[in-house]
Amino acid sequence: MSTLSPVEAAPVSDAHAVPPPLPDIVVSVRDLHRHFNNVHAVRGVSFDIRRGQVVGFIGANGAGKTTTMRILATLDEPTAGTVTVNGHDLRDDPVSARRFIGWMPDAYGAYDNMTVAEYLDFQGRACGLPRALRRERMEEIMHFADLLPLADRMVNRLSKGQGQRVCFGRMLLHDPEFLLLDEPAAGLDPKARIEFKNLVRILAARGKTLFISSHILSELDEMCDSLLFIDSGRLVHHGSAHTLKHGSADGTAVFVIKVADTPVERLAEWASMNPGWSFAERLRDGARLRHESGAPAEVAAGLRRMILDGIPVTDFHREERRLEEAFIDMISNKSK
């Protein structure tokens, strides 16, 4: 994929028409349920996504993640609940909603004896794009997704990473506002992963709203504004990665303190004498201390007291958890 300045997508509507105000909430999901015979795959899921947000969707296999994404893509219908995209109800008016939805599955259908350019042209026809606009959109997307070198390659002979780029380009053909991406970075080499993350931020800056499913949590952390965790069909978290990484399973916060030429026992003694603080672990040149809430004002006051008490602090920072650890902790707590 290329990070060269991509050409802005051409508007599909009349250039002289005045577009209506765009709603801040692009996607609204309310009390979503999906049953498959005796399996309750999605259980009362509710959330909103604002315009221009990049939201990561995380869940173990069988958690209800794929079912939820298929419903959002209008490929499945909920048993109960409502989903709207740009104000269009996906159950009552899926055809109108699809104009605003771009879908990038984890695998796509390839055709024998069809080049990449022919494949994109065929998909543009399926979207109902007139010839002139279809050609214009194809040219822009092939530049944006770095597909020009692959234009004459057979679709069924591409590598996994090349196929992902073609699928990414296909998703953008009709200039949708809400983009659903299922494992989009799978099969990409490290360079292509970096370029893909850049493209995500460019699309978000243009006002696109992205909903990305991935098992690579570190990449979601770098790309996403917020994260949704789903487990056993229920949402267990909707918030920022920062909140997850700076918390702990029991709601406390952990700080790493390093000191100069001072026995670690002084930190342990200090923690025992200051309410809200406790000693967690000895380190080679300091310690890990736990604070009961992690409230910034209380932590700042604690650091001031530590220095006034004569402890020579050389480093003081809040410990970050890996998102994988936060996810496992959250799932474990919900199951208790």
mmCIF file of C-alpha atoms in Angstrom:
data_model
loop_
_atom_site.group_PDB
_atom_site.id
_atom_site.type_symbol
_atom_site.label_atom_id
_atom_site.label_comp_id
_atom_site.label_asym_id
_atom_site.label_seq_id
_atom_site.Cartn_x
_atom_site.Cartn_y
_atom_site.Cartn_z
ATOM 1 C CA MET A 1 0.000 0.000 0.000
ATOM 2 C CA SER A 2 1.150 3.517 -0.724
ATOM 3 C CA THR A 3 1.062 6.514 1.535
ATOM 4 C CA LEU A 4 1.423 8.984 -1.344
ATOM 5 C CA SER A 5 -1.197 11.735 -1.240
ATOM 6 C CA PRO A 6 -4.332 9.954 -2.474
ATOM 7 C CA VAL A 7 -6.832 11.769 -4.653
ATOM 8 C CA GLU A 8 -10.016 12.782 -2.856
ATOM 9 C CA ALA A 9 -12.994 10.605 -3.709
ATOM 10 C CA ALA A 10 -15.345 12.097 -6.271
ATOM 11 C CA PRO A 11 -18.801 12.850 -4.929
ATOM 12 C CA VAL A 12 -21.552 10.646 -6.305
ATOM 13 C CA SER A 13 -24.296 13.264 -5.888
ATOM 14 C CA ASP A 14 -24.985 16.340 -8.010
ATOM 15 C CA ALA A 15 -22.170 18.849 -7.564
ATOM 16 C CA HIS A 16 -24.685 21.706 -7.242
ATOM 17 C CA ALA A 17 -26.830 20.007 -4.597
ATOM 18 C CA VAL A 18 -26.481 21.193 -1.018
ATOM 19 C CA PRO A 19 -25.935 18.105 1.175
ATOM 20 C CA PRO A 20 -27.992 17.836 4.362
ATOM 21 C CA PRO A 21 -26.221 18.163 7.719
ATOM 22 C CA LEU A 22 -24.473 14.932 8.655
ATOM 23 C CA PRO A 23 -25.481 13.324 11.949
ATOM 24 C CA ASP A 24 -22.768 12.974 14.545
ATOM 25 C CA ILE A 25 -23.782 9.383 15.290
ATOM 26 C CA VAL A 26 -23.157 7.217 12.215
ATOM 27 C CA VAL A 27 -23.910 3.804 13.735
ATOM 28 C CA SER A 28 -26.384 3.116 16.507
ATOM 29 C CA VAL A 29 -26.898 -0.400 17.888
ATOM 30 C CA ARG A 30 -29.611 -1.025 20.473
ATOM 31 C CA ASP A 31 -30.270 -4.237 22.419
ATOM 32 C CA LEU A 32 -29.030 -6.453 19.593
ATOM 33 C CA HIS A 33 -29.758 -10.199 19.844
ATOM 34 C CA ARG A 34 -29.081 -13.076 17.463
ATOM 35 C CA HIS A 35 -30.192 -16.681 17.993
ATOM 36 C CA PHE A 36 -29.109 -19.688 15.970
ATOM 37 C CA ASN A 37 -31.464 -22.459 17.126
ATOM 38 C CA ASN A 38 -30.329 -23.041 20.724
ATOM 39 C CA VAL A 39 -27.250 -20.791 20.462
ATOM 40 C CA HIS A 40 -27.618 -17.203 21.712
ATOM 41 C CA ALA A 41 -24.717 -15.701 19.747
ATOM 42 C CA VAL A 42 -25.334 -11.996 20.496
ATOM 43 C CA ARG A 43 -26.926 -10.932 23.785
ATOM 44 C CA GLY A 44 -28.249 -7.402 24.192
ATOM 45 C CA VAL A 45 -25.378 -5.522 22.545
ATOM 46 C CA SER A 46 -25.719 -1.705 22.438
ATOM 47 C CA PHE A 47 -23.246 0.969 21.327
ATOM 48 C CA ASP A 48 -22.878 4.132 19.216
ATOM 49 C CA ILE A 49 -20.081 5.120 16.838
ATOM 50 C CA ARG A 50 -19.457 8.756 15.974
ATOM 51 C CA ARG A 51 -18.435 10.090 12.594
ATOM 52 C CA GLY A 52 -14.690 9.899 11.964
ATOM 53 C CA GLN A 53 -14.033 7.420 14.784
ATOM 54 C CA VAL A 54 -11.867 4.336 14.376
ATOM 55 C CA VAL A 55 -13.254 1.609 16.628
ATOM 56 C CA GLY A 56 -11.551 -1.716 17.313
ATOM 57 C CA PHE A 57 -13.691 -4.823 17.849
ATOM 58 C CA ILE A 58 -12.107 -7.571 19.950
ATOM 59 C CA GLY A 59 -13.339 -10.984 20.979
ATOM 60 C CA ALA A 60 -12.239 -14.589 21.212
ATOM 61 C CA ASN A 61 -13.444 -17.167 18.705
ATOM 62 C CA GLY A 62 -17.136 -17.834 19.306
ATOM 63 C CA ALA A 63 -17.655 -14.581 21.239
ATOM 64 C CA GLY A 64 -20.202 -13.182 18.759
ATOM 65 C CA LYS A 65 -17.805 -10.883 16.927
ATOM 66 C CA THR A 66 -18.334 -12.231 13.396
ATOM 67 C CA THR A 67 -22.113 -12.423 13.857
ATOM 68 C CA THR A 68 -22.234 -8.795 14.963
ATOM 69 C CA MET A 69 -20.125 -7.683 12.006
ATOM 70 C CA ARG A 70 -22.284 -9.630 9.534
ATOM 71 C CA ILE A 71 -25.374 -7.906 10.912
ATOM 72 C CA LEU A 72 -23.699 -4.502 10.552
ATOM 73 C CA ALA A 73 -22.814 -5.414 6.957
ATOM 74 C CA THR A 74 -26.490 -6.359 6.248
ATOM 75 C CA LEU A 75 -25.430 -9.958 5.559
ATOM 76 C CA ASP A 76 -27.510 -11.261 8.468
ATOM 77 C CA GLU A 77 -30.598 -10.097 10.345
ATOM 78 C CA PRO A 78 -30.905 -9.738 14.103
ATOM 79 C CA THR A 79 -33.394 -11.804 16.051
ATOM 80 C CA ALA A 80 -34.218 -8.687 18.078
ATOM 81 C CA GLY A 81 -32.958 -5.141 18.494
ATOM 82 C CA THR A 82 -32.202 -2.356 16.036
ATOM 83 C CA VAL A 83 -29.185 -1.193 14.042
ATOM 84 C CA THR A 84 -29.122 2.064 12.095
ATOM 85 C CA VAL A 85 -26.414 3.394 9.783
ATOM 86 C CA ASN A 86 -26.738 7.062 8.849
ATOM 87 C CA GLY A 87 -30.298 6.914 10.138
ATOM 88 C CA HIS A 88 -31.298 3.923 7.985
ATOM 89 C CA ASP A 89 -32.627 0.865 9.811
ATOM 90 C CA LEU A 90 -30.732 -2.195 8.565
ATOM 91 C CA ARG A 91 -33.750 -4.456 8.917
ATOM 92 C CA ASP A 92 -36.407 -2.168 7.424
ATOM 93 C CA ASP A 93 -34.304 -0.493 4.738
ATOM 94 C CA PRO A 94 -31.104 -2.476 4.067
ATOM 95 C CA VAL A 95 -30.819 -1.351 0.434
ATOM 96 C CA SER A 96 -30.602 2.328 1.378
ATOM 97 C CA ALA A 97 -28.185 1.549 4.220
ATOM 98 C CA ARG A 98 -25.805 -0.359 1.930
ATOM 99 C CA ARG A 99 -24.995 2.859 0.048
ATOM 100 C CA PHE A 100 -23.171 3.999 3.181
ATOM 101 C CA ILE A 101 -21.491 0.692 4.121
ATOM 102 C CA GLY A 102 -18.178 -0.695 2.887
ATOM 103 C CA TRP A 103 -17.372 -4.311 3.791
ATOM 104 C CA MET A 104 -13.926 -5.912 3.808
ATOM 105 C CA PRO A 105 -14.240 -9.573 4.873
ATOM 106 C CA ASP A 106 -11.302 -11.687 6.007
ATOM 107 C CA ALA A 107 -11.559 -13.625 2.733
ATOM 108 C CA TYR A 108 -13.072 -12.637 -0.600
ATOM 109 C CA GLY A 109 -14.180 -14.466 -3.720
ATOM 110 C CA ALA A 110 -11.609 -14.620 -6.516
ATOM 111 C CA TYR A 111 -12.469 -15.365 -10.125
ATOM 112 C CA ASP A 112 -10.567 -17.329 -12.742
ATOM 113 C CA ASN A 113 -9.321 -15.460 -15.813
ATOM 114 C CA MET A 114 -9.959 -11.995 -14.338
ATOM 115 C CA THR A 115 -7.333 -9.327 -13.731
ATOM 116 C CA VAL A 116 -7.328 -6.966 -10.767
ATOM 117 C CA ALA A 117 -8.493 -4.088 -12.974
ATOM 118 C CA GLU A 118 -11.292 -6.224 -14.425
ATOM 119 C CA TYR A 119 -12.286 -7.351 -10.945
ATOM 120 C CA LEU A 120 -12.596 -3.785 -9.660
ATOM 121 C CA ASP A 121 -14.524 -2.775 -12.777
ATOM 122 C CA PHE A 122 -16.919 -5.701 -12.240
ATOM 123 C CA GLN A 123 -17.415 -4.723 -8.586
ATOM 124 C CA GLY A 124 -18.026 -1.098 -9.591
ATOM 125 C CA ARG A 125 -20.734 -2.266 -11.994
ATOM 126 C CA ALA A 126 -22.287 -4.309 -9.193
ATOM 127 C CA CYS A 127 -22.395 -1.119 -7.084
ATOM 128 C CA GLY A 128 -24.286 0.632 -9.898
ATOM 129 C CA LEU A 129 -21.570 3.175 -10.656
ATOM 130 C CA PRO A 130 -21.936 4.737 -14.135
ATOM 131 C CA ARG A 131 -19.036 4.193 -16.531
ATOM 132 C CA ALA A 132 -17.312 7.581 -16.200
ATOM 133 C CA LEU A 133 -17.520 7.645 -12.399
ATOM 134 C CA ARG A 134 -16.495 3.997 -12.187
ATOM 135 C CA ARG A 135 -13.306 4.673 -14.160
ATOM 136 C CA GLU A 136 -12.544 7.722 -12.038
ATOM 137 C CA ARG A 137 -13.081 5.844 -8.782
ATOM 138 C CA MET A 138 -10.960 2.909 -9.984
ATOM 139 C CA GLU A 139 -8.047 5.184 -10.847
ATOM 140 C CA GLU A 140 -8.211 6.961 -7.479
ATOM 141 C CA ILE A 141 -8.460 3.733 -5.493
ATOM 142 C CA MET A 142 -5.664 1.996 -7.389
ATOM 143 C CA HIS A 143 -3.399 4.933 -6.527
ATOM 144 C CA PHE A 144 -4.609 5.071 -2.926
ATOM 145 C CA ALA A 145 -4.181 1.324 -2.233
ATOM 146 C CA ASP A 146 -1.067 0.955 -4.431
ATOM 147 C CA LEU A 147 -2.822 -1.450 -6.809
ATOM 148 C CA LEU A 148 -1.425 -0.053 -10.064
ATOM 149 C CA PRO A 149 1.454 -2.609 -10.154
ATOM 150 C CA LEU A 150 -1.160 -5.365 -9.819
ATOM 151 C CA ALA A 151 -3.640 -4.064 -12.404
ATOM 152 C CA ASP A 152 -2.897 -6.799 -14.974
ATOM 153 C CA ARG A 153 -2.312 -9.616 -12.484
ATOM 154 C CA MET A 154 -4.845 -12.439 -12.241
ATOM 155 C CA VAL A 155 -6.921 -12.097 -9.081
ATOM 156 C CA ASN A 156 -6.744 -15.800 -8.229
ATOM 157 C CA ARG A 157 -2.923 -15.752 -8.370
ATOM 158 C CA LEU A 158 -2.273 -13.012 -5.844
ATOM 159 C CA SER A 159 -0.529 -13.522 -2.527
ATOM 160 C CA LYS A 160 -2.529 -13.195 0.677
ATOM 161 C CA GLY A 161 -1.259 -9.669 1.275
ATOM 162 C CA GLN A 162 -1.925 -8.583 -2.315
ATOM 163 C CA GLY A 163 -5.426 -10.008 -2.082
ATOM 164 C CA GLN A 164 -6.022 -7.984 1.079
ATOM 165 C CA ARG A 165 -5.113 -4.815 -0.799
ATOM 166 C CA VAL A 166 -7.553 -5.672 -3.596
ATOM 167 C CA CYS A 167 -10.295 -6.372 -1.066
ATOM 168 C CA PHE A 168 -9.495 -3.068 0.660
ATOM 169 C CA GLY A 169 -9.800 -1.233 -2.660
ATOM 170 C CA ARG A 170 -13.064 -2.976 -3.522
ATOM 171 C CA MET A 171 -14.552 -1.786 -0.212
ATOM 172 C CA LEU A 172 -13.913 1.866 -1.180
ATOM 173 C CA LEU A 173 -15.346 1.781 -4.713
ATOM 174 C CA HIS A 174 -18.754 3.315 -3.962
ATOM 175 C CA ASP A 175 -17.250 5.835 -1.498
ATOM 176 C CA PRO A 176 -18.989 4.489 1.627
ATOM 177 C CA GLU A 177 -19.016 6.392 4.919
ATOM 178 C CA PHE A 178 -18.984 3.434 7.309
ATOM 179 C CA LEU A 179 -16.180 0.916 6.740
ATOM 180 C CA LEU A 180 -16.278 -2.587 8.241
ATOM 181 C CA LEU A 181 -12.932 -4.402 8.164
ATOM 182 C CA ASP A 182 -12.549 -7.989 9.360
ATOM 183 C CA GLU A 183 -8.891 -8.870 10.083
ATOM 184 C CA PRO A 184 -7.638 -6.366 7.454
ATOM 185 C CA ALA A 185 -3.933 -6.668 8.320
ATOM 186 C CA ALA A 186 -3.845 -10.464 8.108
ATOM 187 C CA GLY A 187 -1.127 -11.598 5.707
ATOM 188 C CA LEU A 188 0.527 -8.198 5.401
ATOM 189 C CA ASP A 189 4.270 -7.828 5.875
ATOM 190 C CA PRO A 190 5.566 -5.291 8.451
ATOM 191 C CA LYS A 191 5.998 -2.500 5.872
ATOM 192 C CA ALA A 192 2.494 -3.011 4.513
ATOM 193 C CA ARG A 193 1.066 -3.033 8.053
ATOM 194 C CA ILE A 194 2.562 0.391 8.725
ATOM 195 C CA GLU A 195 1.223 1.720 5.425
ATOM 196 C CA PHE A 196 -2.214 0.250 6.164
ATOM 197 C CA LYS A 197 -2.336 2.046 9.527
ATOM 198 C CA ASN A 198 -1.489 5.299 7.755
ATOM 199 C CA LEU A 199 -4.337 4.746 5.295
ATOM 200 C CA VAL A 200 -6.741 4.144 8.178
ATOM 201 C CA ARG A 201 -5.849 7.491 9.725
ATOM 202 C CA ILE A 202 -6.199 9.242 6.334
ATOM 203 C CA LEU A 203 -9.682 7.781 5.875
ATOM 204 C CA ALA A 204 -10.679 8.826 9.402
ATOM 205 C CA ALA A 205 -9.384 12.343 8.754
ATOM 206 C CA ARG A 206 -11.662 12.488 5.701
ATOM 207 C CA GLY A 207 -14.661 11.754 7.899
ATOM 208 C CA LYS A 208 -14.907 8.026 7.284
ATOM 209 C CA THR A 209 -15.992 5.893 10.231
ATOM 210 C CA LEU A 210 -14.121 2.597 10.629
ATOM 211 C CA PHE A 211 -15.009 -0.536 12.588
ATOM 212 C CA ILE A 212 -12.032 -2.917 12.631
ATOM 213 C CA SER A 213 -11.886 -6.476 13.913
ATOM 214 C CA SER A 214 -8.448 -7.911 14.647
ATOM 215 C CA HIS A 215 -6.642 -10.431 16.820
ATOM 216 C CA ILE A 216 -3.543 -8.212 16.815
ATOM 217 C CA LEU A 217 -4.416 -5.993 19.764
ATOM 218 C CA SER A 218 -1.235 -3.926 19.612
ATOM 219 C CA GLU A 219 -2.193 -2.734 16.122
ATOM 220 C CA LEU A 220 -5.684 -1.792 17.240
ATOM 221 C CA ASP A 221 -4.127 0.214 20.053
ATOM 222 C CA GLU A 222 -2.160 2.270 17.533
ATOM 223 C CA MET A 223 -5.043 2.785 15.081
ATOM 224 C CA CYS A 224 -8.205 3.068 17.150
ATOM 225 C CA ASP A 225 -9.881 5.833 19.121
ATOM 226 C CA SER A 226 -11.867 3.356 21.195
ATOM 227 C CA LEU A 227 -12.238 -0.396 21.683
ATOM 228 C CA LEU A 228 -15.196 -2.730 22.017
ATOM 229 C CA PHE A 229 -14.646 -6.055 23.807
ATOM 230 C CA ILE A 230 -17.235 -8.792 23.324
ATOM 231 C CA ASP A 231 -17.411 -12.059 25.247
ATOM 232 C CA SER A 232 -20.086 -14.753 25.139
ATOM 233 C CA GLY A 233 -22.229 -12.441 23.050
ATOM 234 C CA ARG A 234 -22.112 -9.530 25.533
ATOM 235 C CA LEU A 235 -20.119 -6.296 25.461
ATOM 236 C CA VAL A 236 -17.727 -6.188 28.394
ATOM 237 C CA HIS A 237 -15.895 -2.960 27.544
ATOM 238 C CA HIS A 238 -16.423 0.137 25.401
ATOM 239 C CA GLY A 239 -13.758 2.753 25.941
ATOM 240 C CA SER A 240 -10.230 3.852 25.189
ATOM 241 C CA ALA A 241 -7.120 1.700 25.158
ATOM 242 C CA HIS A 242 -5.520 4.204 27.549
ATOM 243 C CA THR A 243 -8.061 3.359 30.259
ATOM 244 C CA LEU A 244 -7.397 -0.348 29.892
ATOM 245 C CA LYS A 245 -3.615 -0.099 29.840
ATOM 246 C CA HIS A 246 -3.396 2.162 32.870
ATOM 247 C CA GLY A 247 -5.758 0.204 35.081
ATOM 248 C CA SER A 248 -5.565 -3.200 36.699
ATOM 249 C CA ALA A 249 -7.866 -6.136 37.213
ATOM 250 C CA ASP A 250 -8.900 -4.935 40.692
ATOM 251 C CA GLY A 251 -9.309 -1.251 39.737
ATOM 252 C CA THR A 252 -6.058 -0.079 41.313
ATOM 253 C CA ALA A 253 -3.125 1.586 39.547
ATOM 254 C CA VAL A 254 0.495 0.466 39.667
ATOM 255 C CA PHE A 255 3.465 2.853 39.572
ATOM 256 C CA VAL A 256 7.135 2.114 38.969
ATOM 257 C CA ILE A 257 9.421 4.197 41.193
ATOM 258 C CA LYS A 258 13.190 4.229 40.834
ATOM 259 C CA VAL A 259 15.464 5.770 43.450
ATOM 260 C CA ALA A 260 19.137 6.695 43.733
ATOM 261 C CA ASP A 261 21.376 5.168 46.433
ATOM 262 C CA THR A 262 18.429 4.317 48.665
ATOM 263 C CA PRO A 263 17.361 0.953 50.101
ATOM 264 C CA VAL A 264 14.123 -0.280 48.609
ATOM 265 C CA GLU A 265 12.901 -0.840 52.155
ATOM 266 C CA ARG A 266 12.438 2.931 52.447
ATOM 267 C CA LEU A 267 9.810 2.784 49.701
ATOM 268 C CA ALA A 268 8.073 -0.115 51.422
ATOM 269 C CA GLU A 269 8.088 1.796 54.717
ATOM 270 C CA TRP A 270 6.834 4.956 53.018
ATOM 271 C CA ALA A 271 3.947 3.064 51.358
ATOM 272 C CA SER A 272 2.895 1.529 54.684
ATOM 273 C CA MET A 273 2.674 4.990 56.278
ATOM 274 C CA ASN A 274 0.714 6.730 53.515
ATOM 275 C CA PRO A 275 -2.994 5.913 53.103
ATOM 276 C CA GLY A 276 -3.994 4.614 49.678
ATOM 277 C CA TRP A 277 -0.529 3.273 48.865
ATOM 278 C CA SER A 278 0.818 -0.262 49.201
ATOM 279 C CA PHE A 279 4.033 -2.079 48.327
ATOM 280 C CA ALA A 280 3.639 -4.414 45.328
ATOM 281 C CA GLU A 281 7.082 -5.662 44.291
ATOM 282 C CA ARG A 282 10.769 -5.047 44.814
ATOM 283 C CA LEU A 283 12.825 -4.005 41.778
ATOM 284 C CA ARG A 284 16.597 -3.837 41.340
ATOM 285 C CA ASP A 285 16.763 -0.058 41.810
ATOM 286 C CA GLY A 286 13.290 0.721 43.125
ATOM 287 C CA ALA A 287 9.869 -0.795 43.541
ATOM 288 C CA ARG A 288 6.370 -1.127 42.176
ATOM 289 C CA LEU A 289 3.835 0.628 44.385
ATOM 290 C CA ARG A 290 0.080 0.269 44.110
ATOM 291 C CA HIS A 291 -2.416 3.100 44.541
ATOM 292 C CA GLU A 292 -6.031 2.325 45.388
ATOM 293 C CA SER A 293 -7.587 4.608 42.745
ATOM 294 C CA GLY A 294 -4.887 6.090 40.534
ATOM 295 C CA ALA A 295 -6.660 9.470 40.671
ATOM 296 C CA PRO A 296 -4.203 12.009 39.166
ATOM 297 C CA ALA A 297 -4.532 14.558 41.981
ATOM 298 C CA GLU A 298 -3.954 11.921 44.668
ATOM 299 C CA VAL A 299 -0.997 10.405 42.817
ATOM 300 C CA ALA A 300 0.584 13.849 42.315
ATOM 301 C CA ALA A 301 0.149 14.594 46.028
ATOM 302 C CA GLY A 302 1.785 11.256 46.859
ATOM 303 C CA LEU A 303 4.786 12.006 44.682
ATOM 304 C CA ARG A 304 5.208 15.413 46.339
ATOM 305 C CA ARG A 305 5.113 13.805 49.799
ATOM 306 C CA MET A 306 7.641 11.197 48.683
ATOM 307 C CA ILE A 307 10.110 13.886 47.603
ATOM 308 C CA LEU A 308 9.499 16.007 50.719
ATOM 309 C CA ASP A 309 10.152 12.910 52.816
ATOM 310 C CA GLY A 310 13.651 12.806 51.356
ATOM 311 C CA ILE A 311 13.308 9.869 48.964
ATOM 312 C CA PRO A 312 15.564 10.601 45.936
ATOM 313 C CA VAL A 313 13.162 9.652 43.110
ATOM 314 C CA THR A 314 14.852 9.385 39.696
ATOM 315 C CA ASP A 315 11.898 7.930 37.783
ATOM 316 C CA PHE A 316 8.185 7.750 38.483
ATOM 317 C CA HIS A 317 5.692 6.455 35.922
ATOM 318 C CA ARG A 318 2.415 4.631 35.712
ATOM 319 C CA GLU A 319 2.772 1.062 34.577
ATOM 320 C CA GLU A 320 1.039 0.074 31.356
ATOM 321 C CA ARG A 321 -0.512 -3.312 30.793
ATOM 322 C CA ARG A 322 -0.495 -4.943 27.400
ATOM 323 C CA LEU A 323 -3.966 -4.958 25.850
ATOM 324 C CA GLU A 324 -3.875 -8.746 25.747
ATOM 325 C CA GLU A 325 -3.448 -8.800 29.533
ATOM 326 C CA ALA A 326 -6.256 -6.266 30.010
ATOM 327 C CA PHE A 327 -8.560 -8.320 27.795
ATOM 328 C CA ILE A 328 -7.829 -11.544 29.663
ATOM 329 C CA ASP A 329 -8.296 -9.830 33.035
ATOM 330 C CA MET A 330 -11.613 -8.374 31.940
ATOM 331 C CA ILE A 331 -12.935 -11.687 30.614
ATOM 332 C CA SER A 332 -11.791 -13.486 33.775
ATOM 333 C CA ASN A 333 -13.535 -10.954 36.030
ATOM 334 C CA LYS A 334 -16.795 -11.142 34.064
ATOM 335 C CA SER A 335 -16.843 -14.930 34.345
ATOM 336 C CA LYS A 336 -16.586 -14.885 38.155
#
